Short mmCIF file of C-alpha atoms and ligand atoms in Angstrom, two decimals:
data_model
loop_
_atom_site.label_atom_id
_atom_site.label_comp_id
_atom_site.label_asym_id
_atom_site.label_seq_id
_atom_site.Cartn_x
_atom_site.Cartn_y
_atom_site.Cartn_z
CA MET T 20 -37.53 41.67 -23.66
CA THR T 21 -39.53 42.79 -26.67
CA ASP T 22 -41.07 40.46 -29.25
CA LYS T 23 -38.47 41.55 -31.72
CA HIS T 24 -35.68 40.49 -29.41
CA TYR T 25 -37.27 37.18 -28.81
CA ALA T 26 -37.68 36.48 -32.52
CA THR T 27 -33.95 37.05 -32.93
CA LEU T 28 -33.16 34.71 -30.08
CA GLN T 29 -35.41 32.04 -31.49
CA ARG T 30 -33.79 32.35 -34.92
CA GLU T 31 -30.40 32.07 -33.31
CA MET T 32 -31.33 28.86 -31.50
CA SER T 33 -32.88 27.36 -34.62
CA ALA T 34 -29.69 28.17 -36.47
CA GLN T 35 -27.65 26.44 -33.76
CA ILE T 36 -29.67 23.29 -34.38
CA SER T 37 -29.40 23.36 -38.16
CA ALA T 38 -25.68 24.11 -38.07
CA GLY T 39 -25.14 21.18 -35.68
CA ASP T 40 -21.77 22.54 -34.57
CA LEU T 41 -22.80 23.20 -30.99
CA LEU T 42 -23.40 19.53 -30.26
CA GLU T 43 -20.32 18.58 -32.22
CA ARG T 44 -18.27 20.98 -30.14
CA SER T 45 -19.51 19.38 -26.98
CA LEU T 46 -18.90 15.88 -28.31
CA ALA T 47 -15.39 16.76 -29.46
CA TYR T 48 -14.55 18.00 -25.96
CA GLY T 49 -16.19 14.92 -24.51
CA SER T 50 -14.17 12.57 -26.70
CA GLU T 51 -10.96 14.36 -25.82
CA TYR T 52 -11.89 14.10 -22.15
CA LEU T 53 -12.64 10.40 -22.36
CA SER T 54 -9.47 9.48 -24.16
CA ASN T 55 -7.42 11.39 -21.60
CA ALA T 56 -9.24 10.08 -18.50
CA HIS T 57 -6.90 7.15 -17.95
CA ALA T 58 -3.68 9.12 -18.28
CA ARG T 59 -4.52 12.20 -16.24
CA SER T 60 -4.31 12.69 -12.49
CA VAL T 61 -7.35 11.02 -10.94
CA ALA T 62 -8.02 13.84 -8.49
CA PRO T 63 -8.08 17.33 -9.99
CA GLY T 64 -5.16 19.61 -9.18
CA GLU T 65 -5.40 22.60 -6.86
CA ASP T 66 -5.18 25.07 -9.72
CA ALA T 67 -8.07 23.45 -11.54
CA GLN T 68 -10.19 23.66 -8.43
CA LYS T 69 -9.25 27.27 -7.78
CA ALA T 70 -10.21 28.16 -11.34
CA LEU T 71 -13.79 27.08 -10.61
CA ALA T 72 -14.18 30.43 -8.86
CA MET T 73 -14.36 31.93 -12.35
CA PHE T 74 -17.82 30.41 -12.73
CA ARG T 75 -18.98 32.78 -10.02
CA GLU T 76 -20.15 35.91 -11.77
CA PRO T 77 -23.26 38.05 -11.73
CA LEU T 78 -26.25 36.55 -13.52
CA PRO T 79 -25.83 37.60 -17.15
CA THR T 80 -28.28 40.27 -18.23
CA SER T 81 -28.09 39.60 -21.93
CA THR T 82 -27.89 36.61 -24.24
CA GLY T 83 -24.51 34.93 -24.50
CA ASP T 84 -22.54 33.08 -27.10
CA ALA T 85 -23.49 29.40 -26.99
CA ALA T 86 -20.19 28.13 -28.37
CA LYS T 87 -18.24 30.17 -25.84
CA ILE T 88 -20.39 28.78 -23.05
CA ILE T 89 -19.42 25.24 -24.06
CA ASP T 90 -15.78 26.33 -24.37
CA GLU T 91 -15.86 27.77 -20.87
CA LEU T 92 -17.52 24.69 -19.46
CA HIS T 93 -14.78 22.51 -20.90
CA ALA T 94 -11.95 24.88 -19.98
CA LEU T 95 -13.02 25.33 -16.36
CA GLY T 96 -15.21 22.30 -15.68
CA SER T 97 -13.37 19.38 -17.26
CA PRO T 98 -10.03 19.81 -15.43
CA ALA T 99 -11.74 20.03 -12.03
CA THR T 100 -13.66 16.77 -12.43
CA VAL T 101 -12.49 13.60 -10.71
CA ALA T 102 -11.47 11.08 -13.37
CA GLN T 103 -13.95 8.43 -12.35
CA THR T 104 -13.98 6.74 -15.71
CA GLY T 105 -10.24 6.30 -16.00
CA GLY T 106 -9.73 3.01 -14.17
CA ARG T 107 -8.00 4.09 -10.95
CA PHE T 108 -10.95 5.59 -9.13
CA PHE T 109 -11.79 3.28 -6.22
CA GLY T 110 -13.90 5.55 -4.02
CA LEU T 111 -17.43 4.96 -2.76
CA VAL T 112 -18.81 2.23 -5.02
CA ASN T 113 -18.71 4.28 -8.20
CA GLY T 114 -18.93 2.42 -11.45
CA GLY T 115 -17.22 3.45 -14.65
CA CYS T 116 -19.10 4.24 -17.80
CA ILE T 117 -19.63 1.86 -20.71
CA PRO T 118 -19.17 3.76 -24.01
CA ALA T 119 -22.26 2.25 -25.68
CA SER T 120 -24.36 3.15 -22.66
CA LEU T 121 -22.99 6.69 -22.62
CA ALA T 122 -23.60 7.12 -26.34
CA ALA T 123 -27.18 5.89 -25.95
CA ARG T 124 -27.65 8.32 -23.08
CA LEU T 125 -26.41 11.19 -25.23
CA LEU T 126 -28.90 10.37 -27.95
CA ALA T 127 -31.69 10.05 -25.39
CA ASP T 128 -30.71 13.45 -23.99
CA VAL T 129 -31.11 14.87 -27.47
CA TRP T 130 -34.61 13.37 -27.65
CA ASP T 131 -35.43 15.10 -24.35
CA GLN T 132 -38.24 12.69 -23.60
CA ASN T 133 -40.44 12.92 -20.58
CA ALA T 134 -40.71 9.25 -19.66
CA VAL T 135 -43.87 9.80 -17.70
CA LEU T 136 -46.50 8.04 -19.79
CA HIS T 137 -46.45 5.68 -22.73
CA ALA T 138 -48.13 8.46 -24.69
CA THR T 139 -45.30 10.93 -24.03
CA SER T 140 -42.55 8.48 -24.96
CA PRO T 141 -43.38 5.12 -26.51
CA THR T 142 -39.63 4.54 -26.97
CA ALA T 143 -38.84 5.05 -23.30
CA ALA T 144 -41.73 2.79 -22.29
CA ALA T 145 -40.68 0.06 -24.72
CA LEU T 146 -37.07 0.07 -23.52
CA GLU T 147 -38.10 0.04 -19.86
CA SER T 148 -40.22 -3.03 -20.56
CA VAL T 149 -37.28 -4.76 -22.19
CA CYS T 150 -34.99 -3.86 -19.27
CA GLU T 151 -37.57 -5.14 -16.80
CA ALA T 152 -37.73 -8.51 -18.55
CA TRP T 153 -33.95 -8.81 -18.94
CA LEU T 154 -33.24 -7.91 -15.32
CA LYS T 155 -35.76 -10.48 -14.10
CA GLU T 156 -34.00 -13.07 -16.18
CA LEU T 157 -30.49 -12.05 -15.12
CA PHE T 158 -31.32 -12.03 -11.41
CA GLY T 159 -33.74 -14.97 -11.55
CA LEU T 160 -36.66 -12.99 -10.12
CA PRO T 161 -40.28 -14.14 -9.96
CA GLU T 162 -42.37 -13.65 -13.10
CA SER T 163 -44.73 -11.16 -11.42
CA THR T 164 -41.86 -8.73 -10.68
CA VAL T 165 -42.17 -5.17 -12.00
CA ALA T 166 -39.46 -2.51 -12.21
CA GLY T 167 -39.37 1.22 -11.54
CA PHE T 168 -36.45 3.14 -13.04
CA VAL T 169 -35.18 5.73 -10.58
CA THR T 170 -32.12 7.81 -9.76
CA GLY T 171 -30.42 5.19 -7.63
CA THR T 172 -30.69 2.65 -4.88
CA SER T 173 -31.53 5.29 -2.25
CA ILE T 174 -34.89 5.89 -3.91
CA ALA T 175 -35.29 2.24 -4.90
CA ILE T 176 -35.11 1.33 -1.18
CA VAL T 177 -37.75 3.94 -0.39
CA LEU T 178 -39.98 2.35 -3.03
CA GLY T 179 -39.45 -1.19 -1.72
CA LEU T 180 -40.32 -0.11 1.82
CA ALA T 181 -43.27 2.00 0.64
CA ALA T 182 -44.68 -1.01 -1.21
CA ALA T 183 -44.18 -3.11 1.94
CA ARG T 184 -45.93 -0.52 4.08
CA TRP T 185 -48.83 -0.33 1.63
CA ARG T 186 -49.23 -4.13 1.48
CA ILE T 187 -48.98 -4.78 5.22
CA CYS T 188 -51.59 -2.09 5.88
CA ALA T 189 -53.84 -3.23 3.01
CA ARG T 190 -53.85 -6.79 4.38
CA ARG T 191 -55.49 -5.38 7.50
CA GLY T 192 -57.98 -3.37 5.50
CA TYR T 193 -56.15 -0.12 6.20
CA ASP T 194 -55.57 2.47 3.45
CA VAL T 195 -52.26 3.99 4.47
CA ASN T 196 -52.23 6.45 1.57
CA ALA T 197 -55.47 8.01 2.77
CA ARG T 198 -55.20 7.62 6.51
CA GLY T 199 -51.48 7.95 7.13
CA LEU T 200 -49.40 6.32 9.82
CA ALA T 201 -51.21 7.68 12.87
CA GLY T 202 -53.64 4.88 13.66
CA ALA T 203 -52.03 2.46 11.19
CA PRO T 204 -51.57 -1.20 12.13
CA PRO T 205 -48.15 -1.98 13.62
CA LEU T 206 -45.24 -2.01 11.17
CA ARG T 207 -42.03 -3.57 12.42
CA ILE T 208 -38.67 -2.89 10.78
CA VAL T 209 -35.98 -5.56 11.12
CA THR T 210 -32.49 -5.27 9.72
CA GLY T 211 -28.85 -6.07 10.43
CA ARG T 212 -26.47 -3.76 12.31
CA HIS T 213 -24.60 -3.11 9.06
CA ALA T 214 -27.59 -1.96 6.99
CA HIS T 215 -26.56 0.81 4.61
CA SER T 216 -27.14 4.39 5.73
CA THR T 217 -29.68 4.87 2.96
CA VAL T 218 -31.82 2.11 4.49
CA ILE T 219 -31.95 4.10 7.71
CA LYS T 220 -32.73 7.23 5.75
CA ALA T 221 -35.59 5.48 3.94
CA VAL T 222 -37.04 4.30 7.26
CA ALA T 223 -36.95 7.89 8.50
CA LEU T 224 -38.36 9.35 5.31
CA LEU T 225 -41.32 6.97 5.36
CA GLY T 226 -42.21 7.91 8.91
CA LEU T 227 -41.45 4.44 10.24
CA GLY T 228 -39.05 5.76 12.87
CA THR T 229 -35.41 4.76 13.06
CA ALA T 230 -35.71 4.24 16.82
CA ASN T 231 -38.23 1.47 16.08
CA ILE T 232 -35.73 -0.61 14.10
CA GLU T 233 -35.23 -4.06 15.59
CA TRP T 234 -31.57 -4.82 14.97
CA ALA T 235 -30.11 -8.24 14.26
CA GLU T 236 -26.42 -8.72 15.06
CA VAL T 237 -23.78 -9.40 12.41
CA ASP T 238 -20.73 -11.64 12.14
CA GLU T 239 -17.14 -10.47 11.59
CA GLN T 240 -17.83 -9.88 7.87
CA GLY T 241 -20.93 -7.80 8.56
CA ARG T 242 -23.36 -10.59 7.62
CA LEU T 243 -26.62 -10.73 9.50
CA LEU T 244 -26.69 -13.55 12.07
CA PRO T 245 -30.02 -15.38 11.60
CA GLU T 246 -30.11 -16.61 15.21
CA THR T 247 -30.19 -13.00 16.45
CA LEU T 248 -33.34 -12.09 14.51
CA PRO T 249 -36.37 -11.24 16.60
CA GLU T 250 -39.47 -13.38 16.16
CA LEU T 251 -40.89 -12.45 12.77
CA ASP T 252 -44.51 -12.06 11.79
CA ASP T 253 -46.57 -10.56 8.99
CA SER T 254 -46.19 -7.02 10.32
CA CYS T 255 -42.43 -7.12 9.68
CA ILE T 256 -40.41 -5.54 6.93
CA VAL T 257 -37.08 -7.39 6.89
CA ILE T 258 -34.29 -5.57 5.07
CA LEU T 259 -31.40 -7.73 3.95
CA GLN T 260 -28.19 -6.83 2.21
CA ALA T 261 -26.61 -8.28 -0.91
CA GLY T 262 -23.21 -6.60 -0.68
CA ASN T 263 -22.08 -4.88 2.51
CA VAL T 264 -20.85 -1.45 1.45
CA ASN T 265 -17.60 -1.98 3.34
CA SER T 266 -16.73 -5.66 3.14
CA GLY T 267 -18.86 -6.66 0.16
CA ALA T 268 -20.29 -9.54 2.26
CA PHE T 269 -23.77 -10.91 1.61
CA ASP T 270 -26.40 -11.66 4.23
CA PRO T 271 -27.53 -15.32 4.26
CA LEU T 272 -30.38 -14.57 1.86
CA ARG T 273 -31.79 -18.08 1.59
CA THR T 274 -31.84 -18.83 5.32
CA VAL T 275 -33.28 -15.50 6.41
CA GLY T 276 -35.40 -14.88 3.31
CA GLY T 277 -36.98 -18.31 3.64
CA ALA T 278 -37.77 -17.93 7.34
CA ALA T 279 -39.10 -14.42 6.83
CA ARG T 280 -41.35 -15.54 3.99
CA ASP T 281 -42.73 -18.37 6.10
CA SER T 282 -43.68 -15.86 8.79
CA GLY T 283 -45.49 -13.62 6.29
CA ALA T 284 -42.96 -10.80 6.62
CA TRP T 285 -42.05 -8.59 3.66
CA VAL T 286 -38.43 -9.02 2.62
CA HIS T 287 -36.50 -6.26 0.87
CA ILE T 288 -32.98 -6.89 -0.42
CA ASP T 289 -30.65 -3.92 -0.78
CA GLY T 290 -28.39 -5.08 -3.57
CA ALA T 291 -27.11 -1.74 -4.86
CA PHE T 292 -23.92 -3.21 -6.28
CA GLY T 293 -24.10 -6.80 -5.06
CA LEU T 294 -27.24 -8.02 -6.79
CA TRP T 295 -25.09 -8.27 -9.92
CA ALA T 296 -23.22 -11.15 -8.26
CA ALA T 297 -26.20 -13.26 -9.36
CA ALA T 298 -25.32 -12.53 -12.99
CA ALA T 299 -21.87 -14.20 -12.91
CA ALA T 300 -21.07 -17.88 -12.48
CA ALA T 301 -18.07 -17.14 -10.23
CA THR T 302 -20.07 -15.10 -7.71
CA ARG T 303 -23.63 -16.41 -8.08
CA HIS T 304 -23.44 -18.44 -4.85
CA LEU T 305 -23.19 -15.20 -2.85
CA ALA T 306 -26.68 -14.13 -3.85
CA ASP T 307 -28.25 -17.56 -3.44
CA GLY T 308 -31.86 -17.21 -2.30
CA LEU T 309 -32.35 -13.66 -3.55
CA GLU T 310 -35.53 -14.70 -5.37
CA LEU T 311 -37.24 -15.26 -2.02
CA ALA T 312 -37.61 -11.52 -1.40
CA ASP T 313 -40.58 -9.30 -2.19
CA SER T 314 -38.60 -6.30 -3.37
CA TRP T 315 -35.07 -5.46 -4.41
CA SER T 316 -33.04 -2.31 -4.99
CA VAL T 317 -30.09 -2.22 -7.37
CA ASP T 318 -28.02 0.28 -9.30
CA GLY T 319 -27.10 0.43 -12.94
CA HIS T 320 -24.47 3.10 -12.21
CA LYS T 321 -22.38 0.90 -9.91
CA THR T 322 -21.46 -2.63 -11.01
CA LEU T 323 -23.08 -2.44 -14.45
CA ASN T 324 -21.24 0.81 -15.30
CA THR T 325 -24.08 2.83 -16.81
CA PRO T 326 -23.74 6.61 -16.55
CA TYR T 327 -25.40 8.39 -13.61
CA ASP T 328 -28.08 8.39 -12.42
CA ASN T 329 -29.46 4.96 -12.85
CA GLY T 330 -31.13 2.80 -10.23
CA ILE T 331 -33.87 0.19 -10.31
CA ALA T 332 -36.61 -0.73 -7.85
CA LEU T 333 -37.92 -4.25 -8.38
CA CYS T 334 -41.07 -5.52 -6.74
CA ARG T 335 -42.78 -8.91 -6.88
CA ASP T 336 -46.09 -7.34 -5.84
CA ALA T 337 -47.04 -4.94 -8.64
CA GLU T 338 -50.23 -3.90 -6.89
CA ALA T 339 -48.35 -2.87 -3.75
CA LEU T 340 -45.79 -0.81 -5.64
CA THR T 341 -48.26 0.99 -7.89
CA GLY T 342 -50.66 1.34 -4.96
CA ALA T 343 -48.01 3.06 -2.86
CA LEU T 344 -47.26 5.40 -5.76
CA GLU T 345 -50.83 6.14 -6.71
CA ASN T 346 -51.21 9.40 -8.53
CA SER T 347 -54.18 10.80 -10.30
CA GLY T 348 -54.66 14.13 -11.94
CA ALA T 349 -57.27 15.13 -14.46
CA TYR T 350 -54.62 15.33 -17.17
CA ILE T 351 -52.96 11.99 -16.43
CA MET T 352 -54.42 9.36 -18.71
CA TYR T 353 -52.97 5.95 -18.11
CA SER T 354 -52.97 3.57 -21.06
CA GLN T 355 -53.00 -0.19 -21.52
CA GLU T 356 -49.28 0.08 -22.21
CA ARG T 357 -46.42 0.64 -19.79
CA ASP T 358 -46.88 4.05 -18.19
CA SER T 359 -43.48 4.53 -16.57
CA SER T 360 -44.51 6.89 -13.81
CA ARG T 361 -46.82 4.31 -12.23
CA TYR T 362 -43.64 2.68 -10.89
CA THR T 363 -41.77 5.77 -9.72
CA PRO T 364 -42.29 8.59 -7.26
CA GLU T 365 -41.66 11.28 -9.87
CA LEU T 366 -44.05 12.40 -12.53
CA SER T 367 -41.66 14.00 -15.01
CA ARG T 368 -38.44 12.10 -15.48
CA ARG T 369 -35.80 11.43 -18.08
CA ALA T 370 -35.73 8.21 -20.07
CA ARG T 371 -33.02 6.50 -18.04
CA GLY T 372 -34.10 3.08 -19.28
CA VAL T 373 -32.30 3.96 -22.51
CA GLU T 374 -28.74 3.80 -21.19
CA LEU T 375 -29.59 0.76 -19.09
CA TRP T 376 -30.94 -1.04 -22.14
CA ALA T 377 -27.81 -0.15 -24.13
CA ALA T 378 -25.49 -1.45 -21.39
CA LEU T 379 -27.41 -4.71 -21.10
CA LYS T 380 -27.66 -5.16 -24.86
CA TYR T 381 -24.02 -4.36 -25.48
CA LEU T 382 -22.60 -6.61 -22.76
CA GLY T 383 -25.13 -9.40 -23.01
CA ARG T 384 -25.22 -12.22 -20.51
CA ASP T 385 -21.60 -13.24 -21.15
CA GLY T 386 -20.28 -9.68 -21.03
CA ILE T 387 -21.99 -9.00 -17.72
CA ASP T 388 -20.60 -12.24 -16.32
CA ALA T 389 -17.13 -11.22 -17.54
CA LEU T 390 -17.44 -7.70 -16.08
CA VAL T 391 -18.53 -8.91 -12.64
CA THR T 392 -15.85 -11.63 -12.65
CA HIS T 393 -13.26 -9.01 -13.64
CA LEU T 394 -14.20 -6.67 -10.78
CA HIS T 395 -13.92 -9.54 -8.32
CA ALA T 396 -10.59 -10.68 -9.77
CA ARG T 397 -9.08 -7.18 -9.56
CA ALA T 398 -10.26 -6.89 -5.94
CA ARG T 399 -8.53 -10.17 -5.17
CA GLN T 400 -5.42 -8.90 -6.93
CA PHE T 401 -5.52 -5.84 -4.66
CA SER T 402 -5.80 -8.07 -1.63
CA GLU T 403 -2.87 -10.24 -2.70
CA GLU T 404 -0.54 -7.43 -3.75
CA LEU T 405 -1.33 -5.27 -0.73
CA SER T 406 -0.80 -8.22 1.62
CA ALA T 407 2.51 -8.97 -0.08
CA ALA T 408 3.47 -5.32 0.48
CA GLY T 409 2.75 -5.68 4.17
CA PHE T 410 -0.69 -4.07 4.39
CA ALA T 411 -3.33 -5.81 6.50
CA ILE T 412 -6.57 -6.64 4.69
CA LEU T 413 -9.45 -6.73 7.16
CA ASN T 414 -12.19 -8.43 5.13
CA ASP T 415 -12.69 -11.62 3.15
CA VAL T 416 -12.62 -10.33 -0.40
CA VAL T 417 -15.72 -12.16 -1.63
CA PHE T 418 -16.76 -9.54 -4.18
CA ASN T 419 -15.29 -6.15 -5.18
CA GLN T 420 -14.59 -4.44 -1.84
CA VAL T 421 -11.23 -4.41 -0.03
CA LEU T 422 -10.62 -2.96 3.45
CA VAL T 423 -7.07 -1.94 4.26
CA GLU T 424 -5.80 -1.13 7.72
CA ILE T 425 -3.50 1.88 7.83
CA GLY T 426 -3.47 3.10 11.42
CA ASN T 427 -5.42 5.46 13.63
CA GLN T 428 -7.93 7.97 12.28
CA GLU T 429 -5.38 10.71 11.72
CA THR T 430 -2.92 8.45 9.91
CA THR T 431 -5.67 6.93 7.80
CA ASP T 432 -7.12 10.28 6.77
CA ALA T 433 -3.66 11.64 5.95
CA PHE T 434 -2.91 8.48 3.97
CA VAL T 435 -6.08 8.87 1.89
CA LEU T 436 -5.21 12.48 1.08
CA ARG T 437 -1.66 11.51 0.14
CA VAL T 438 -2.84 8.83 -2.27
CA ARG T 439 -5.30 11.28 -3.85
CA ALA T 440 -2.68 14.01 -4.07
CA SER T 441 -0.35 11.64 -5.92
CA GLY T 442 -2.88 11.69 -8.76
CA GLU T 443 -2.32 7.95 -9.12
CA ALA T 444 -5.55 6.75 -7.57
CA TRP T 445 -8.60 7.88 -5.62
CA VAL T 446 -9.63 5.97 -2.49
CA GLY T 447 -11.87 6.75 0.44
CA ALA T 448 -11.77 6.18 4.17
CA SER T 449 -14.35 4.23 6.10
CA ALA T 450 -14.74 2.53 9.46
CA TRP T 451 -14.89 -1.20 10.03
CA PHE T 452 -16.15 -2.25 13.45
CA GLY T 453 -14.95 1.08 14.78
CA LYS T 454 -11.53 0.80 13.15
CA PRO T 455 -10.52 3.41 10.56
CA VAL T 456 -9.79 1.80 7.21
CA VAL T 457 -9.08 2.68 3.62
CA ARG T 458 -11.80 1.24 1.45
CA ILE T 459 -11.14 0.15 -2.10
CA SER T 460 -14.06 -0.54 -4.37
CA VAL T 461 -13.23 -2.04 -7.73
CA CYS T 462 -16.18 -1.02 -9.81
CA SER T 463 -15.02 0.08 -13.25
CA TRP T 464 -14.70 -1.93 -16.45
CA ALA T 465 -11.63 0.19 -17.25
CA THR T 466 -9.47 -0.98 -14.34
CA THR T 467 -6.58 -3.09 -15.59
CA PRO T 468 -4.22 -5.38 -13.64
CA ASP T 469 -1.60 -2.68 -14.16
CA ASP T 470 -3.90 -0.05 -12.61
CA VAL T 471 -4.12 -2.22 -9.52
CA SER T 472 -0.34 -2.62 -9.29
CA ARG T 473 0.15 1.11 -9.86
CA THR T 474 -2.28 1.85 -7.05
CA VAL T 475 -0.50 -0.57 -4.74
CA ALA T 476 2.75 1.24 -5.56
CA ALA T 477 1.03 4.54 -4.70
CA PHE T 478 -0.01 3.00 -1.38
CA GLU T 479 3.57 2.00 -0.66
CA ALA T 480 4.82 5.48 -1.57
CA ALA T 481 2.21 7.12 0.66
CA ARG T 482 3.17 4.85 3.56
CA LYS T 483 6.83 5.60 3.02
CA SER T 484 6.43 9.37 2.93
CA GLN T 485 4.25 9.17 6.02
CA GLU T 486 6.92 7.22 7.88
CA THR T 487 9.46 9.87 7.11
CA VAL T 488 7.44 12.86 8.36
C1 LIG K 511 -24.54 2.84 -2.95
C2 LIG K 511 -25.41 2.06 -2.04
C3 LIG K 511 -26.69 2.50 -1.71
C4 LIG K 511 -27.22 3.83 -2.21
O1 LIG K 511 -27.31 3.82 -3.59
P1 LIG K 511 -27.28 5.18 -4.46
O2 LIG K 511 -27.30 4.68 -5.87
O3 LIG K 511 -26.03 5.89 -4.10
O4 LIG K 511 -28.51 5.94 -4.12
C5 LIG K 511 -27.45 1.71 -0.90
N1 LIG K 511 -27.00 0.53 -0.43
C6 LIG K 511 -25.77 0.07 -0.72
C7 LIG K 511 -25.32 -1.26 -0.17
C8 LIG K 511 -24.93 0.81 -1.54
O5 LIG K 511 -23.71 0.36 -1.85
#
């Protein structure tokens, strides 16, 4: 491209900014999408998915038309999304999206901040500090706790375990960053049989070895049984769970956390969606003892309903977390202020504290309590209405997860596809103690009592059509 061409391109882009219509176009499509998300089919139709093939084209050689690009994105992309924000999406543990949080995110995207240092984004640093303080208060965490704002709980677990590894080695005068794991003092990993798959992944990623995990047994709800723990000592990293991804059950955090602390072990709590139980009066008892841990992982994008991707690593031992994430380059000048990247594995990153701050500020303590209580109440409604319709519920519905027995693997998988194909709701399959189940996760602010009843009706219809084939 010649200089002349480039000057034209630059003028064109400047004009797009001053005209403002490109963003407005996108926002208009976005608003239309949002207001239709509840009414439309939750799963995209076959035609919409087939149309995605139209994205596949040779790499354009010349400059395009920006407005047409947004038009195409909406025309092809929007219909083939899964309507996760509509209120009848119950798959994985996917939260909805709070409008104020989304709007804040959009503005932050416009700022295009690199939340790496205080100097590159004072706003991002300030809002992260506020979030850190508010989260500590909401969860009742120790004063020394610091927060790293990451993509999700997967990475937050890695950070908790990395801080643990750093601290356990440092206590023995061993610099694990410099010398690595070969020759390191022993590091034991202890967790329950039902630890989330991302815990196992983190153990692997950190070179700790999944085959070295010392497993504790669990009860019929998936809760770790304290009496089956191995003898703990100060070389142990004990990983507990606040919210079993299937049953929603909580490990006995006070009993195990207390014993582990007494032994000098490091305790990490994986509370991706369940840590929020501590923020509601009706569910607070589930998370009793969570403050005894050394590190915690939690998501904003699940129970709190921020947009993706929003997770938080919390660590009582600031030195261990920042030590594990040590980074120095000639051009990195840390300040006396909050330099965000000291708490995260990435250097460059978006200012995801912004949408978290907006969600927390909008809901406030009472709103968060109401949201968590609502999710729990709708899960209980599911349990009651499904039981009344003759479905077997396999877990105690203590939080937002409901496990429904349908039949063998084939029947269960077919059932899931039938419910999705109805457009009425989106659910996933899982396994519970080896038994195939349909798993319902109530995780969106938008779900109404009527959405639950409609989904139960869709379950009954799917069962009926399956009986007749
Ligand atoms: C979702 C989940 C994770 C992983 O979190 P991501 O945000 O998807 O990375 C870990 N543990 C539990 C219990 C979860 O529910």
